[in-house]
Amino acid sequence: QSQAQEKSGRIVVYGDSNCLDNSHMTKDCFWMLDAILEYTSSGHMPSIFTRNKAEMPKPAVELPQRMKGNNLYRYSKVLENHMGNPQVRPLPPCPHLVWAPAN
């Protein structure tokens, strides 16, 4: 176990729990969990990560645009259509509870 320093610590973000459970498993990924735990507990970067290191893509200059004629707003609980210009729906008000008086 590594010794904690004032500015020490490691974080790993893991976003696919399906590879650890068996709901959609085509191939388990316990090897990755093992490598993540090795890194977070000791600071040693496992070779499986260094061998497969990929360059991050450069950010896109133009953001993607919705296809013309899409009707996403019809099915969305987030978007609504304003003369062909989809906008975010306002948040609904929070329900207010009315309590019965104590007898």
mmCIF file with all atom_site columns, C-alpha atoms in Angstrom:
data_model
loop_
_atom_site.group_PDB
_atom_site.id
_atom_site.type_symbol
_atom_site.label_atom_id
_atom_site.label_alt_id
_atom_site.label_comp_id
_atom_site.label_asym_id
_atom_site.label_entity_id
_atom_site.label_seq_id
_atom_site.pdbx_PDB_ins_code
_atom_site.Cartn_x
_atom_site.Cartn_y
_atom_site.Cartn_z
_atom_site.occupancy
_atom_site.B_iso_or_equiv
_atom_site.pdbx_formal_charge
_atom_site.auth_seq_id
_atom_site.auth_comp_id
_atom_site.auth_asym_id
_atom_site.auth_atom_id
_atom_site.pdbx_PDB_model_num
ATOM 1   C CA . GLN A 1 1   ? 0.000   0.000   0.000   1.00 0.00 ? 1   GLN A CA 1
ATOM 2   C CA . SER A 1 2   ? 1.327   3.430   -0.869  1.00 0.00 ? 2   SER A CA 1
ATOM 3   C CA . GLN A 1 3   ? 1.869   6.088   1.753   1.00 0.00 ? 3   GLN A CA 1
ATOM 4   C CA . ALA A 1 4   ? -0.438  9.104   1.591   1.00 0.00 ? 4   ALA A CA 1
ATOM 5   C CA . GLN A 1 5   ? 1.239   12.408  0.906   1.00 0.00 ? 5   GLN A CA 1
ATOM 6   C CA . GLU A 1 6   ? -0.228  15.852  1.328   1.00 0.00 ? 6   GLU A CA 1
ATOM 7   C CA . LYS A 1 7   ? -1.035  16.133  -2.389  1.00 0.00 ? 7   LYS A CA 1
ATOM 8   C CA . SER A 1 8   ? -1.349  12.448  -3.239  1.00 0.00 ? 8   SER A CA 1
ATOM 9   C CA . GLY A 1 9   ? -4.297  10.597  -4.632  1.00 0.00 ? 9   GLY A CA 1
ATOM 10  C CA . ARG A 1 10  ? -5.492  8.965   -7.794  1.00 0.00 ? 10  ARG A CA 1
ATOM 11  C CA . ILE A 1 11  ? -8.843  8.938   -9.499  1.00 0.00 ? 11  ILE A CA 1
ATOM 12  C CA . VAL A 1 12  ? -10.051 6.590   -12.207 1.00 0.00 ? 12  VAL A CA 1
ATOM 13  C CA . VAL A 1 13  ? -13.307 7.257   -13.997 1.00 0.00 ? 13  VAL A CA 1
ATOM 14  C CA . TYR A 1 14  ? -14.991 4.070   -15.112 1.00 0.00 ? 14  TYR A CA 1
ATOM 15  C CA . GLY A 1 15  ? -18.198 4.358   -17.078 1.00 0.00 ? 15  GLY A CA 1
ATOM 16  C CA . ASP A 1 16  ? -19.348 0.895   -18.149 1.00 0.00 ? 16  ASP A CA 1
ATOM 17  C CA . SER A 1 17  ? -20.577 -1.242  -15.287 1.00 0.00 ? 17  SER A CA 1
ATOM 18  C CA . ASN A 1 18  ? -22.126 -3.696  -17.756 1.00 0.00 ? 18  ASN A CA 1
ATOM 19  C CA . CYS A 1 19  ? -18.767 -5.308  -18.348 1.00 0.00 ? 19  CYS A CA 1
ATOM 20  C CA . LEU A 1 20  ? -18.559 -6.246  -14.649 1.00 0.00 ? 20  LEU A CA 1
ATOM 21  C CA . ASP A 1 21  ? -22.057 -7.629  -14.281 1.00 0.00 ? 21  ASP A CA 1
ATOM 22  C CA . ASN A 1 22  ? -23.515 -10.289 -16.513 1.00 0.00 ? 22  ASN A CA 1
ATOM 23  C CA . SER A 1 23  ? -26.436 -8.401  -18.066 1.00 0.00 ? 23  SER A CA 1
ATOM 24  C CA . HIS A 1 24  ? -24.733 -7.686  -21.412 1.00 0.00 ? 24  HIS A CA 1
ATOM 25  C CA . MET A 1 25  ? -21.533 -9.618  -20.994 1.00 0.00 ? 25  MET A CA 1
ATOM 26  C CA . THR A 1 26  ? -19.835 -10.809 -24.126 1.00 0.00 ? 26  THR A CA 1
ATOM 27  C CA . LYS A 1 27  ? -16.391 -10.718 -22.534 1.00 0.00 ? 27  LYS A CA 1
ATOM 28  C CA . ASP A 1 28  ? -15.658 -9.930  -18.919 1.00 0.00 ? 28  ASP A CA 1
ATOM 29  C CA . CYS A 1 29  ? -13.378 -7.061  -18.017 1.00 0.00 ? 29  CYS A CA 1
ATOM 30  C CA . PHE A 1 30  ? -12.173 -8.079  -14.582 1.00 0.00 ? 30  PHE A CA 1
ATOM 31  C CA . TRP A 1 31  ? -8.652  -7.676  -16.004 1.00 0.00 ? 31  TRP A CA 1
ATOM 32  C CA . MET A 1 32  ? -9.393  -3.951  -16.353 1.00 0.00 ? 32  MET A CA 1
ATOM 33  C CA . LEU A 1 33  ? -10.793 -3.667  -12.832 1.00 0.00 ? 33  LEU A CA 1
ATOM 34  C CA . ASP A 1 34  ? -7.666  -5.413  -11.541 1.00 0.00 ? 34  ASP A CA 1
ATOM 35  C CA . ALA A 1 35  ? -5.437  -2.971  -13.458 1.00 0.00 ? 35  ALA A CA 1
ATOM 36  C CA . ILE A 1 36  ? -7.445  0.022   -12.192 1.00 0.00 ? 36  ILE A CA 1
ATOM 37  C CA . LEU A 1 37  ? -7.105  -1.166  -8.592  1.00 0.00 ? 37  LEU A CA 1
ATOM 38  C CA . GLU A 1 38  ? -3.371  -1.690  -9.095  1.00 0.00 ? 38  GLU A CA 1
ATOM 39  C CA . TYR A 1 39  ? -2.994  1.893   -10.301 1.00 0.00 ? 39  TYR A CA 1
ATOM 40  C CA . THR A 1 40  ? -5.179  3.507   -7.627  1.00 0.00 ? 40  THR A CA 1
ATOM 41  C CA . SER A 1 41  ? -3.620  1.580   -4.749  1.00 0.00 ? 41  SER A CA 1
ATOM 42  C CA . SER A 1 42  ? 0.049   1.698   -5.748  1.00 0.00 ? 42  SER A CA 1
ATOM 43  C CA . GLY A 1 43  ? 0.481   4.386   -8.390  1.00 0.00 ? 43  GLY A CA 1
ATOM 44  C CA . HIS A 1 44  ? 2.002   1.841   -10.772 1.00 0.00 ? 44  HIS A CA 1
ATOM 45  C CA . MET A 1 45  ? 0.555   2.200   -14.273 1.00 0.00 ? 45  MET A CA 1
ATOM 46  C CA . PRO A 1 46  ? -0.140  -1.331  -15.549 1.00 0.00 ? 46  PRO A CA 1
ATOM 47  C CA . SER A 1 47  ? 1.379   -2.167  -18.920 1.00 0.00 ? 47  SER A CA 1
ATOM 48  C CA . ILE A 1 48  ? -2.048  -3.009  -20.362 1.00 0.00 ? 48  ILE A CA 1
ATOM 49  C CA . PHE A 1 49  ? -2.816  0.727   -20.228 1.00 0.00 ? 49  PHE A CA 1
ATOM 50  C CA . THR A 1 50  ? 0.566   2.001   -21.423 1.00 0.00 ? 50  THR A CA 1
ATOM 51  C CA . ARG A 1 51  ? 0.660   -0.421  -24.385 1.00 0.00 ? 51  ARG A CA 1
ATOM 52  C CA . ASN A 1 52  ? -2.783  0.635   -25.542 1.00 0.00 ? 52  ASN A CA 1
ATOM 53  C CA . LYS A 1 53  ? -2.293  4.355   -25.055 1.00 0.00 ? 53  LYS A CA 1
ATOM 54  C CA . ALA A 1 54  ? -4.123  6.324   -27.726 1.00 0.00 ? 54  ALA A CA 1
ATOM 55  C CA . GLU A 1 55  ? -3.884  9.968   -28.632 1.00 0.00 ? 55  GLU A CA 1
ATOM 56  C CA . MET A 1 56  ? -6.934  11.999  -27.719 1.00 0.00 ? 56  MET A CA 1
ATOM 57  C CA . PRO A 1 57  ? -8.640  13.365  -30.825 1.00 0.00 ? 57  PRO A CA 1
ATOM 58  C CA . LYS A 1 58  ? -8.412  17.086  -31.365 1.00 0.00 ? 58  LYS A CA 1
ATOM 59  C CA . PRO A 1 59  ? -11.645 18.895  -30.515 1.00 0.00 ? 59  PRO A CA 1
ATOM 60  C CA . ALA A 1 60  ? -13.974 19.437  -33.444 1.00 0.00 ? 60  ALA A CA 1
ATOM 61  C CA . VAL A 1 61  ? -14.052 22.983  -34.746 1.00 0.00 ? 61  VAL A CA 1
ATOM 62  C CA . GLU A 1 62  ? -17.696 22.765  -35.758 1.00 0.00 ? 62  GLU A CA 1
ATOM 63  C CA . LEU A 1 63  ? -20.269 21.322  -33.414 1.00 0.00 ? 63  LEU A CA 1
ATOM 64  C CA . PRO A 1 64  ? -22.620 18.772  -34.943 1.00 0.00 ? 64  PRO A CA 1
ATOM 65  C CA . GLN A 1 65  ? -26.001 20.093  -36.042 1.00 0.00 ? 65  GLN A CA 1
ATOM 66  C CA . ARG A 1 66  ? -29.348 18.327  -35.911 1.00 0.00 ? 66  ARG A CA 1
ATOM 67  C CA . MET A 1 67  ? -30.667 16.949  -39.191 1.00 0.00 ? 67  MET A CA 1
ATOM 68  C CA . LYS A 1 68  ? -33.162 19.208  -40.892 1.00 0.00 ? 68  LYS A CA 1
ATOM 69  C CA . GLY A 1 69  ? -36.684 17.924  -40.505 1.00 0.00 ? 69  GLY A CA 1
ATOM 70  C CA . ASN A 1 70  ? -36.038 15.893  -37.368 1.00 0.00 ? 70  ASN A CA 1
ATOM 71  C CA . ASN A 1 71  ? -38.932 15.827  -34.940 1.00 0.00 ? 71  ASN A CA 1
ATOM 72  C CA . LEU A 1 72  ? -37.069 15.067  -31.741 1.00 0.00 ? 72  LEU A CA 1
ATOM 73  C CA . TYR A 1 73  ? -39.092 17.701  -29.866 1.00 0.00 ? 73  TYR A CA 1
ATOM 74  C CA . ARG A 1 74  ? -42.249 15.596  -30.398 1.00 0.00 ? 74  ARG A CA 1
ATOM 75  C CA . TYR A 1 75  ? -40.838 12.773  -28.293 1.00 0.00 ? 75  TYR A CA 1
ATOM 76  C CA . SER A 1 76  ? -38.591 14.750  -25.967 1.00 0.00 ? 76  SER A CA 1
ATOM 77  C CA . LYS A 1 77  ? -39.415 15.778  -22.429 1.00 0.00 ? 77  LYS A CA 1
ATOM 78  C CA . VAL A 1 78  ? -36.554 18.294  -22.654 1.00 0.00 ? 78  VAL A CA 1
ATOM 79  C CA . LEU A 1 79  ? -37.031 20.059  -26.004 1.00 0.00 ? 79  LEU A CA 1
ATOM 80  C CA . GLU A 1 80  ? -40.019 21.933  -27.382 1.00 0.00 ? 80  GLU A CA 1
ATOM 81  C CA . ASN A 1 81  ? -40.447 23.511  -30.811 1.00 0.00 ? 81  ASN A CA 1
ATOM 82  C CA . HIS A 1 82  ? -40.757 27.275  -31.279 1.00 0.00 ? 82  HIS A CA 1
ATOM 83  C CA . MET A 1 83  ? -41.312 28.080  -34.973 1.00 0.00 ? 83  MET A CA 1
ATOM 84  C CA . GLY A 1 84  ? -38.711 25.550  -36.098 1.00 0.00 ? 84  GLY A CA 1
ATOM 85  C CA . ASN A 1 85  ? -36.241 26.524  -33.388 1.00 0.00 ? 85  ASN A CA 1
ATOM 86  C CA . PRO A 1 86  ? -36.084 23.816  -30.687 1.00 0.00 ? 86  PRO A CA 1
ATOM 87  C CA . GLN A 1 87  ? -35.650 25.223  -27.193 1.00 0.00 ? 87  GLN A CA 1
ATOM 88  C CA . VAL A 1 88  ? -35.243 23.678  -23.777 1.00 0.00 ? 88  VAL A CA 1
ATOM 89  C CA . ARG A 1 89  ? -38.542 23.191  -21.938 1.00 0.00 ? 89  ARG A CA 1
ATOM 90  C CA . PRO A 1 90  ? -38.864 25.088  -18.655 1.00 0.00 ? 90  PRO A CA 1
ATOM 91  C CA . LEU A 1 91  ? -38.560 23.020  -15.510 1.00 0.00 ? 91  LEU A CA 1
ATOM 92  C CA . PRO A 1 92  ? -41.914 22.078  -14.012 1.00 0.00 ? 92  PRO A CA 1
ATOM 93  C CA . PRO A 1 93  ? -42.618 23.509  -10.562 1.00 0.00 ? 93  PRO A CA 1
ATOM 94  C CA . CYS A 1 94  ? -41.859 21.297  -7.602  1.00 0.00 ? 94  CYS A CA 1
ATOM 95  C CA . PRO A 1 95  ? -44.969 19.783  -6.043  1.00 0.00 ? 95  PRO A CA 1
ATOM 96  C CA . HIS A 1 96  ? -46.087 21.465  -2.851  1.00 0.00 ? 96  HIS A CA 1
ATOM 97  C CA . LEU A 1 97  ? -47.321 19.196  -0.085  1.00 0.00 ? 97  LEU A CA 1
ATOM 98  C CA . VAL A 1 98  ? -50.290 20.263  1.989   1.00 0.00 ? 98  VAL A CA 1
ATOM 99  C CA . TRP A 1 99  ? -50.298 18.639  5.402   1.00 0.00 ? 99  TRP A CA 1
ATOM 100 C CA . ALA A 1 100 ? -53.480 17.844  7.252   1.00 0.00 ? 100 ALA A CA 1
ATOM 101 C CA . PRO A 1 101 ? -53.756 19.615  10.602  1.00 0.00 ? 101 PRO A CA 1
ATOM 102 C CA . ALA A 1 102 ? -52.958 17.490  13.647  1.00 0.00 ? 102 ALA A CA 1
ATOM 103 C CA . ASN A 1 103 ? -55.971 16.611  15.791  1.00 0.00 ? 103 ASN A CA 1
#
